[in-house]
């Protein structure tokens, strides 16, 4: 380390700041602003970056072929194949079954429940993309909490964090690892220490990170999390919608006798949404607009305060009730289950305004409440623009929930009573996954080829239907990778990365190498809170490698520090998609993530940096 410090203290000539660097810095600044503000969806922003880089080719050095090279990049295709393989495992119900078995012994012990959550999540996330893993386990973990009389708030953030640290166990644990490996291989021409990573190259450090993270989440973290959602909470009470749901009866002689439901909503106003029809004690949940009404029918209506006042004087209907609990709205599961739906990352609902009528027609579910960006929207929900992580309180028949649980638009926060999985295909899916990992680990063929072969095997054996291949892919991630990869190439070719590295070396050259490594970890972690983790590694790995060379350190150590930090987004809900998935069901506030995540980030930064120094040297 003394030698490294001596090298760091030697004067280093400052690279000349060129027009090419300034243009690339401008593109990077634009990309950061767009990713942080989310003025456009991230996949659209990524495509826009390709266009900008090619338009400014004389300065960026990115010609049209280089601009679209991200689509044919090994990392992009490998991530696409791994997402499909993860989708095949999900179709078998294997992840949910693992979660249920781990939960069966947890009982009402919070430590056992957390242990079950971590053990069911982290190892699986080392081999499957953690986004679908968390999506599949949200209803399982919520059920564990309810059965154990524990607030779901105590378990859902740990679920997300456990999936993130689990992703550091293998090369395929997260798309960030695969992308970092590809960048490392590309930089290998300039830094002999860098190369494409093997399947288990950093597993020894990943195991340590998982163990330390698990101990923290099980024995410390839950004390820092408040009970935002009460144990076994009544949804109607939790969403504070009791004052916005009323029952009105169709009185004798009413103009609505034999009228369609759609006619009623047209006459009574756009804020009126008929969520149930009760006829002779039979409940019809989420009735269609064409449904005809009979005399004596009781309509359960979700609306706002002003509309309720109007209903008191409306002709043809009479206020007869005001349900205040789940039990009053759902007398049995066959009539309709009340649960939460989380808007997923690639959902078509993102950016759309909530229209309960359209939602009912498409999803066959009635909207009762909304949690938007973590805040309850109790009164007016019609017209609210939906975003990733928003949670809708709905009521739907059991078969509808089963169908929704297999769609990519929403995450169902409660397991359907009779979920339909291809359980008989589970052994085949596991065998295919083991084969993919084994072939890559033994260096028989690259992970790209083994993963693509696994995709073909999934279809041939019937684990996945051909049309399900496209549904399994998170296309925003694929387009994001394709867009940021040429941006990373522009950083390297223009000399912008080397210039940033010089600034790092000149300002931190007096620090020990280990501290500089830790600074890179912390900076990466903070940047990942604002932009995509994949964008973080593209921007920072070239800088980290050049900075390491500038102070005579090991570039591989710095690459690993950036890679590990980019997959640990613990300070807020927006930095990582799994954090958004648990935002609504846990009833969290933004500060809850920081409260439990900041100490964890600090602990793991020290553990990871020391582990890198021990295993690979600095």
PDB file of N, CA and C in Angstrom, residues 119-193:
ATOM      1  N   UNK A 119     -33.628 -16.489   3.587  1.00  0.00           N
ATOM      2  CA  UNK A 119     -33.167 -17.767   3.041  1.00  0.00           C
ATOM      3  C   UNK A 119     -33.924 -18.127   1.767  1.00  0.00           C
ATOM      4  N   UNK A 120     -35.183 -17.742   1.684  1.00  0.00           N
ATOM      5  CA  UNK A 120     -35.967 -18.040   0.483  1.00  0.00           C
ATOM      6  C   UNK A 120     -35.634 -17.097  -0.663  1.00  0.00           C
ATOM      7  N   UNK A 121     -34.970 -15.976  -0.358  1.00  0.00           N
ATOM      8  CA  UNK A 121     -34.751 -14.941  -1.371  1.00  0.00           C
ATOM      9  C   UNK A 121     -33.312 -14.880  -1.876  1.00  0.00           C
ATOM     10  N   UNK A 122     -32.359 -14.750  -0.964  1.00  0.00           N
ATOM     11  CA  UNK A 122     -30.970 -14.486  -1.372  1.00  0.00           C
ATOM     12  C   UNK A 122     -30.370 -15.581  -2.253  1.00  0.00           C
ATOM     13  N   UNK A 123     -30.406 -16.866  -1.850  1.00  0.00           N
ATOM     14  CA  UNK A 123     -29.794 -17.889  -2.712  1.00  0.00           C
ATOM     15  C   UNK A 123     -30.445 -17.972  -4.088  1.00  0.00           C
ATOM     16  N   UNK A 124     -31.771 -17.843  -4.138  1.00  0.00           N
ATOM     17  CA  UNK A 124     -32.475 -17.908  -5.420  1.00  0.00           C
ATOM     18  C   UNK A 124     -32.073 -16.724  -6.301  1.00  0.00           C
ATOM     19  N   UNK A 125     -31.896 -15.541  -5.691  1.00  0.00           N
ATOM     20  CA  UNK A 125     -31.539 -14.346  -6.452  1.00  0.00           C
ATOM     21  C   UNK A 125     -30.129 -14.430  -7.019  1.00  0.00           C
ATOM     22  N   UNK A 126     -29.333 -15.380  -6.540  1.00  0.00           N
ATOM     23  CA  UNK A 126     -28.016 -15.572  -7.107  1.00  0.00           C
ATOM     24  C   UNK A 126     -28.049 -16.217  -8.477  1.00  0.00           C
ATOM     25  N   UNK A 127     -29.184 -16.825  -8.840  1.00  0.00           N
ATOM     26  CA  UNK A 127     -29.272 -17.543 -10.104  1.00  0.00           C
ATOM     27  C   UNK A 127     -30.433 -17.079 -10.976  1.00  0.00           C
ATOM     28  N   UNK A 128     -31.405 -16.401 -10.372  1.00  0.00           N
ATOM     29  CA  UNK A 128     -32.529 -15.858 -11.122  1.00  0.00           C
ATOM     30  C   UNK A 128     -32.533 -14.351 -10.973  1.00  0.00           C
ATOM     31  N   UNK A 129     -33.026 -13.659 -11.990  1.00  0.00           N
ATOM     32  CA  UNK A 129     -33.157 -12.213 -11.894  1.00  0.00           C
ATOM     33  C   UNK A 129     -33.997 -11.856 -10.675  1.00  0.00           C
ATOM     34  N   UNK A 130     -33.498 -10.934  -9.854  1.00  0.00           N
ATOM     35  CA  UNK A 130     -34.178 -10.687  -8.575  1.00  0.00           C
ATOM     36  C   UNK A 130     -35.501  -9.935  -8.723  1.00  0.00           C
ATOM     37  N   UNK A 131     -35.734  -9.300  -9.868  1.00  0.00           N
ATOM     38  CA  UNK A 131     -37.011  -8.608 -10.047  1.00  0.00           C
ATOM     39  C   UNK A 131     -38.192  -9.573 -10.026  1.00  0.00           C
ATOM     40  N   UNK A 132     -38.207 -10.635 -10.847  1.00  0.00           N
ATOM     41  CA  UNK A 132     -39.325 -11.576 -10.741  1.00  0.00           C
ATOM     42  C   UNK A 132     -39.344 -12.341  -9.431  1.00  0.00           C
ATOM     43  N   UNK A 133     -38.176 -12.573  -8.819  1.00  0.00           N
ATOM     44  CA  UNK A 133     -38.145 -13.277  -7.535  1.00  0.00           C
ATOM     45  C   UNK A 133     -38.934 -12.491  -6.488  1.00  0.00           C
ATOM     46  N   UNK A 134     -38.672 -11.192  -6.400  1.00  0.00           N
ATOM     47  CA  UNK A 134     -39.389 -10.363  -5.423  1.00  0.00           C
ATOM     48  C   UNK A 134     -40.867 -10.272  -5.787  1.00  0.00           C
ATOM     49  N   UNK A 135     -41.160 -10.125  -7.081  1.00  0.00           N
ATOM     50  CA  UNK A 135     -42.563 -10.054  -7.506  1.00  0.00           C
ATOM     51  C   UNK A 135     -43.324 -11.311  -7.100  1.00  0.00           C
ATOM     52  N   UNK A 136     -42.675 -12.461  -7.201  1.00  0.00           N
ATOM     53  CA  UNK A 136     -43.326 -13.719  -6.844  1.00  0.00           C
ATOM     54  C   UNK A 136     -43.461 -13.892  -5.338  1.00  0.00           C
ATOM     55  N   UNK A 137     -42.523 -13.343  -4.586  1.00  0.00           N
ATOM     56  CA  UNK A 137     -42.511 -13.582  -3.137  1.00  0.00           C
ATOM     57  C   UNK A 137     -43.265 -12.527  -2.329  1.00  0.00           C
ATOM     58  N   UNK A 138     -43.621 -11.406  -2.929  1.00  0.00           N
ATOM     59  CA  UNK A 138     -44.391 -10.394  -2.191  1.00  0.00           C
ATOM     60  C   UNK A 138     -45.661 -10.987  -1.580  1.00  0.00           C
ATOM     61  N   UNK A 139     -46.507 -11.699  -2.343  1.00  0.00           N
ATOM     62  CA  UNK A 139     -47.702 -12.280  -1.718  1.00  0.00           C
ATOM     63  C   UNK A 139     -47.371 -13.363  -0.695  1.00  0.00           C
ATOM     64  N   UNK A 140     -46.312 -14.136  -0.926  1.00  0.00           N
ATOM     65  CA  UNK A 140     -45.931 -15.185   0.024  1.00  0.00           C
ATOM     66  C   UNK A 140     -45.510 -14.570   1.344  1.00  0.00           C
ATOM     67  N   UNK A 141     -44.652 -13.556   1.287  1.00  0.00           N
ATOM     68  CA  UNK A 141     -44.153 -12.916   2.513  1.00  0.00           C
ATOM     69  C   UNK A 141     -45.274 -12.167   3.218  1.00  0.00           C
ATOM     70  N   UNK A 142     -46.162 -11.545   2.465  1.00  0.00           N
ATOM     71  CA  UNK A 142     -47.310 -10.873   3.082  1.00  0.00           C
ATOM     72  C   UNK A 142     -48.173 -11.873   3.832  1.00  0.00           C
ATOM     73  N   UNK A 143     -48.354 -13.049   3.252  1.00  0.00           N
ATOM     74  CA  UNK A 143     -49.128 -14.099   3.915  1.00  0.00           C
ATOM     75  C   UNK A 143     -48.418 -14.593   5.171  1.00  0.00           C
ATOM     76  N   UNK A 144     -47.102 -14.706   5.117  1.00  0.00           N
ATOM     77  CA  UNK A 144     -46.322 -15.091   6.308  1.00  0.00           C
ATOM     78  C   UNK A 144     -46.560 -14.092   7.431  1.00  0.00           C
ATOM     79  N   UNK A 145     -46.529 -12.817   7.084  1.00  0.00           N
ATOM     80  CA  UNK A 145     -46.744 -11.778   8.094  1.00  0.00           C
ATOM     81  C   UNK A 145     -48.146 -11.860   8.685  1.00  0.00           C
ATOM     82  N   UNK A 146     -49.147 -12.026   7.835  1.00  0.00           N
ATOM     83  CA  UNK A 146     -50.521 -12.062   8.321  1.00  0.00           C
ATOM     84  C   UNK A 146     -50.776 -13.278   9.211  1.00  0.00           C
ATOM     85  N   UNK A 147     -50.248 -14.437   8.804  1.00  0.00           N
ATOM     86  CA  UNK A 147     -50.452 -15.643   9.605  1.00  0.00           C
ATOM     87  C   UNK A 147     -49.703 -15.570  10.937  1.00  0.00           C
ATOM     88  N   UNK A 148     -48.582 -14.853  10.950  1.00  0.00           N
ATOM     89  CA  UNK A 148     -47.801 -14.739  12.175  1.00  0.00           C
ATOM     90  C   UNK A 148     -48.122 -13.514  12.993  1.00  0.00           C
ATOM     91  N   UNK A 149     -49.229 -12.808  12.616  1.00  0.00           N
ATOM     92  CA  UNK A 149     -49.647 -11.611  13.343  1.00  0.00           C
ATOM     93  C   UNK A 149     -48.528 -10.569  13.395  1.00  0.00           C
ATOM     94  N   UNK A 150     -47.820 -10.429  12.266  1.00  0.00           N
ATOM     95  CA  UNK A 150     -46.726  -9.469  12.142  1.00  0.00           C
ATOM     96  C   UNK A 150     -47.085  -8.458  11.067  1.00  0.00           C
ATOM     97  N   UNK A 151     -46.676  -7.216  11.247  1.00  0.00           N
ATOM     98  CA  UNK A 151     -46.907  -6.208  10.228  1.00  0.00           C
ATOM     99  C   UNK A 151     -46.081  -6.534   8.982  1.00  0.00           C
ATOM    100  N   UNK A 152     -46.707  -6.524   7.796  1.00  0.00           N
ATOM    101  CA  UNK A 152     -45.933  -6.742   6.560  1.00  0.00           C
ATOM    102  C   UNK A 152     -44.800  -5.732   6.400  1.00  0.00           C
ATOM    103  N   UNK A 153     -44.929  -4.580   7.035  1.00  0.00           N
ATOM    104  CA  UNK A 153     -43.878  -3.565   6.951  1.00  0.00           C
ATOM    105  C   UNK A 153     -42.554  -4.061   7.511  1.00  0.00           C
ATOM    106  N   UNK A 154     -42.612  -5.016   8.419  1.00  0.00           N
ATOM    107  CA  UNK A 154     -41.392  -5.550   9.032  1.00  0.00           C
ATOM    108  C   UNK A 154     -40.639  -6.499   8.106  1.00  0.00           C
ATOM    109  N   UNK A 155     -41.316  -7.013   7.075  1.00  0.00           N
ATOM    110  CA  UNK A 155     -40.721  -8.074   6.251  1.00  0.00           C
ATOM    111  C   UNK A 155     -40.454  -7.678   4.802  1.00  0.00           C
ATOM    112  N   UNK A 156     -41.159  -6.698   4.269  1.00  0.00           N
ATOM    113  CA  UNK A 156     -41.102  -6.470   2.826  1.00  0.00           C
ATOM    114  C   UNK A 156     -39.837  -5.733   2.382  1.00  0.00           C
ATOM    115  N   UNK A 157     -39.386  -4.728   3.110  1.00  0.00           N
ATOM    116  CA  UNK A 157     -38.093  -4.116   2.760  1.00  0.00           C
ATOM    117  C   UNK A 157     -36.972  -5.130   2.912  1.00  0.00           C
ATOM    118  N   UNK A 158     -36.925  -5.925   3.998  1.00  0.00           N
ATOM    119  CA  UNK A 158     -35.910  -6.991   4.061  1.00  0.00           C
ATOM    120  C   UNK A 158     -35.974  -7.947   2.870  1.00  0.00           C
ATOM    121  N   UNK A 159     -37.187  -8.230   2.359  1.00  0.00           N
ATOM    122  CA  UNK A 159     -37.310  -9.065   1.166  1.00  0.00           C
ATOM    123  C   UNK A 159     -36.560  -8.435  -0.010  1.00  0.00           C
ATOM    124  N   UNK A 160     -36.779  -7.154  -0.236  1.00  0.00           N
ATOM    125  CA  UNK A 160     -36.118  -6.465  -1.346  1.00  0.00           C
ATOM    126  C   UNK A 160     -34.605  -6.427  -1.162  1.00  0.00           C
ATOM    127  N   UNK A 161     -34.159  -6.077   0.036  1.00  0.00           N
ATOM    128  CA  UNK A 161     -32.715  -5.974   0.291  1.00  0.00           C
ATOM    129  C   UNK A 161     -32.033  -7.334   0.201  1.00  0.00           C
ATOM    130  N   UNK A 162     -32.704  -8.389   0.671  1.00  0.00           N
ATOM    131  CA  UNK A 162     -32.126  -9.738   0.593  1.00  0.00           C
ATOM    132  C   UNK A 162     -31.943 -10.159  -0.858  1.00  0.00           C
ATOM    133  N   UNK A 163     -32.866  -9.752  -1.718  1.00  0.00           N
ATOM    134  CA  UNK A 163     -32.735 -10.105  -3.140  1.00  0.00           C
ATOM    135  C   UNK A 163     -31.555  -9.371  -3.765  1.00  0.00           C
ATOM    136  N   UNK A 164     -31.306  -8.153  -3.327  1.00  0.00           N
ATOM    137  CA  UNK A 164     -30.202  -7.380  -3.898  1.00  0.00           C
ATOM    138  C   UNK A 164     -28.844  -7.961  -3.514  1.00  0.00           C
ATOM    139  N   UNK A 165     -28.663  -8.274  -2.242  1.00  0.00           N
ATOM    140  CA  UNK A 165     -27.373  -8.852  -1.840  1.00  0.00           C
ATOM    141  C   UNK A 165     -27.212 -10.255  -2.416  1.00  0.00           C
ATOM    142  N   UNK A 166     -28.318 -10.981  -2.576  1.00  0.00           N
ATOM    143  CA  UNK A 166     -28.250 -12.308  -3.178  1.00  0.00           C
ATOM    144  C   UNK A 166     -27.787 -12.258  -4.622  1.00  0.00           C
ATOM    145  N   UNK A 167     -28.082 -11.158  -5.303  1.00  0.00           N
ATOM    146  CA  UNK A 167     -27.667 -11.019  -6.688  1.00  0.00           C
ATOM    147  C   UNK A 167     -26.162 -10.974  -6.874  1.00  0.00           C
ATOM    148  N   UNK A 168     -25.416 -10.778  -5.773  1.00  0.00           N
ATOM    149  CA  UNK A 168     -23.954 -10.704  -5.857  1.00  0.00           C
ATOM    150  C   UNK A 168     -23.294 -12.066  -5.684  1.00  0.00           C
ATOM    151  N   UNK A 169     -24.064 -13.114  -5.652  1.00  0.00           N
ATOM    152  CA  UNK A 169     -23.489 -14.444  -5.445  1.00  0.00           C
ATOM    153  C   UNK A 169     -22.854 -15.008  -6.714  1.00  0.00           C
ATOM    154  N   UNK A 170     -23.402 -14.686  -7.878  1.00  0.00           N
ATOM    155  CA  UNK A 170     -22.885 -15.248  -9.125  1.00  0.00           C
ATOM    156  C   UNK A 170     -22.911 -14.195 -10.225  1.00  0.00           C
ATOM    157  N   UNK A 171     -22.293 -14.523 -11.335  1.00  0.00           N
ATOM    158  CA  UNK A 171     -22.273 -13.632 -12.491  1.00  0.00           C
ATOM    159  C   UNK A 171     -23.679 -13.333 -12.987  1.00  0.00           C
ATOM    160  N   UNK A 172     -24.575 -14.317 -12.943  1.00  0.00           N
ATOM    161  CA  UNK A 172     -25.912 -14.156 -13.526  1.00  0.00           C
ATOM    162  C   UNK A 172     -26.939 -13.678 -12.517  1.00  0.00           C
ATOM    163  N   UNK A 173     -26.502 -13.325 -11.312  1.00  0.00           N
ATOM    164  CA  UNK A 173     -27.448 -12.915 -10.280  1.00  0.00           C
ATOM    165  C   UNK A 173     -28.175 -11.626 -10.599  1.00  0.00           C
ATOM    166  N   UNK A 174     -27.544 -10.761 -11.380  1.00  0.00           N
ATOM    167  CA  UNK A 174     -28.167  -9.492 -11.730  1.00  0.00           C
ATOM    168  C   UNK A 174     -27.611  -9.032 -13.068  1.00  0.00           C
ATOM    169  N   UNK A 175     -28.384  -8.261 -13.790  1.00  0.00           N
ATOM    170  CA  UNK A 175     -27.930  -7.753 -15.089  1.00  0.00           C
ATOM    171  C   UNK A 175     -26.708  -6.861 -14.931  1.00  0.00           C
ATOM    172  N   UNK A 176     -26.571  -6.221 -13.768  1.00  0.00           N
ATOM    173  CA  UNK A 176     -25.419  -5.358 -13.519  1.00  0.00           C
ATOM    174  C   UNK A 176     -24.122  -6.147 -13.571  1.00  0.00           C
ATOM    175  N   UNK A 177     -24.106  -7.336 -12.996  1.00  0.00           N
ATOM    176  CA  UNK A 177     -22.905  -8.165 -13.012  1.00  0.00           C
ATOM    177  C   UNK A 177     -22.519  -8.535 -14.438  1.00  0.00           C
ATOM    178  N   UNK A 178     -23.501  -8.916 -15.228  1.00  0.00           N
ATOM    179  CA  UNK A 178     -23.233  -9.322 -16.605  1.00  0.00           C
ATOM    180  C   UNK A 178     -22.683  -8.144 -17.407  1.00  0.00           C
ATOM    181  N   UNK A 179     -23.281  -6.963 -17.214  1.00  0.00           N
ATOM    182  CA  UNK A 179     -22.811  -5.771 -17.921  1.00  0.00           C
ATOM    183  C   UNK A 179     -21.406  -5.386 -17.457  1.00  0.00           C
ATOM    184  N   UNK A 180     -21.149  -5.455 -16.156  1.00  0.00           N
ATOM    185  CA  UNK A 180     -19.817  -5.128 -15.634  1.00  0.00           C
ATOM    186  C   UNK A 180     -18.763  -6.068 -16.199  1.00  0.00           C
ATOM    187  N   UNK A 181     -19.113  -7.335 -16.323  1.00  0.00           N
ATOM    188  CA  UNK A 181     -18.192  -8.310 -16.901  1.00  0.00           C
ATOM    189  C   UNK A 181     -17.857  -7.948 -18.346  1.00  0.00           C
ATOM    190  N   UNK A 182     -18.853  -7.543 -19.106  1.00  0.00           N
ATOM    191  CA  UNK A 182     -18.633  -7.174 -20.501  1.00  0.00           C
ATOM    192  C   UNK A 182     -17.745  -5.938 -20.610  1.00  0.00           C
ATOM    193  N   UNK A 183     -17.993  -4.939 -19.757  1.00  0.00           N
ATOM    194  CA  UNK A 183     -17.170  -3.719 -19.776  1.00  0.00           C
ATOM    195  C   UNK A 183     -15.736  -4.055 -19.377  1.00  0.00           C
ATOM    196  N   UNK A 184     -15.591  -4.903 -18.380  1.00  0.00           N
ATOM    197  CA  UNK A 184     -14.259  -5.317 -17.943  1.00  0.00           C
ATOM    198  C   UNK A 184     -13.490  -5.988 -19.077  1.00  0.00           C
ATOM    199  N   UNK A 185     -14.179  -6.850 -19.822  1.00  0.00           N
ATOM    200  CA  UNK A 185     -13.526  -7.521 -20.950  1.00  0.00           C
ATOM    201  C   UNK A 185     -13.107  -6.511 -22.017  1.00  0.00           C
ATOM    202  N   UNK A 186     -13.949  -5.508 -22.259  1.00  0.00           N
ATOM    203  CA  UNK A 186     -13.625  -4.503 -23.274  1.00  0.00           C
ATOM    204  C   UNK A 186     -12.432  -3.653 -22.850  1.00  0.00           C
ATOM    205  N   UNK A 187     -12.316  -3.384 -21.550  1.00  0.00           N
ATOM    206  CA  UNK A 187     -11.208  -2.577 -21.040  1.00  0.00           C
ATOM    207  C   UNK A 187      -9.921  -3.383 -20.884  1.00  0.00           C
ATOM    208  N   UNK A 188     -10.030  -4.695 -21.073  1.00  0.00           N
ATOM    209  CA  UNK A 188      -8.865  -5.558 -20.884  1.00  0.00           C
ATOM    210  C   UNK A 188      -7.704  -5.223 -21.792  1.00  0.00           C
ATOM    211  N   UNK A 189      -7.971  -4.610 -22.950  1.00  0.00           N
ATOM    212  CA  UNK A 189      -6.883  -4.238 -23.859  1.00  0.00           C
ATOM    213  C   UNK A 189      -5.980  -3.175 -23.250  1.00  0.00           C
ATOM    214  N   UNK A 190      -6.552  -2.329 -22.387  1.00  0.00           N
ATOM    215  CA  UNK A 190      -5.764  -1.264 -21.758  1.00  0.00           C
ATOM    216  C   UNK A 190      -5.293  -1.631 -20.356  1.00  0.00           C
ATOM    217  N   UNK A 191      -6.004  -2.530 -19.694  1.00  0.00           N
ATOM    218  CA  UNK A 191      -5.663  -2.920 -18.324  1.00  0.00           C
ATOM    219  C   UNK A 191      -5.588  -4.440 -18.260  1.00  0.00           C
ATOM    220  N   UNK A 192      -4.385  -5.012 -18.269  1.00  0.00           N
ATOM    221  CA  UNK A 192      -4.233  -6.477 -18.328  1.00  0.00           C
ATOM    222  C   UNK A 192      -4.943  -7.215 -17.194  1.00  0.00           C
ATOM    223  N   UNK A 193      -5.175  -6.548 -16.076  1.00  0.00           N
ATOM    224  CA  UNK A 193      -5.817  -7.225 -14.940  1.00  0.00           C
ATOM    225  C   UNK A 193      -7.301  -7.493 -15.180  1.00  0.00           C
TER     226      UNK A 193
END
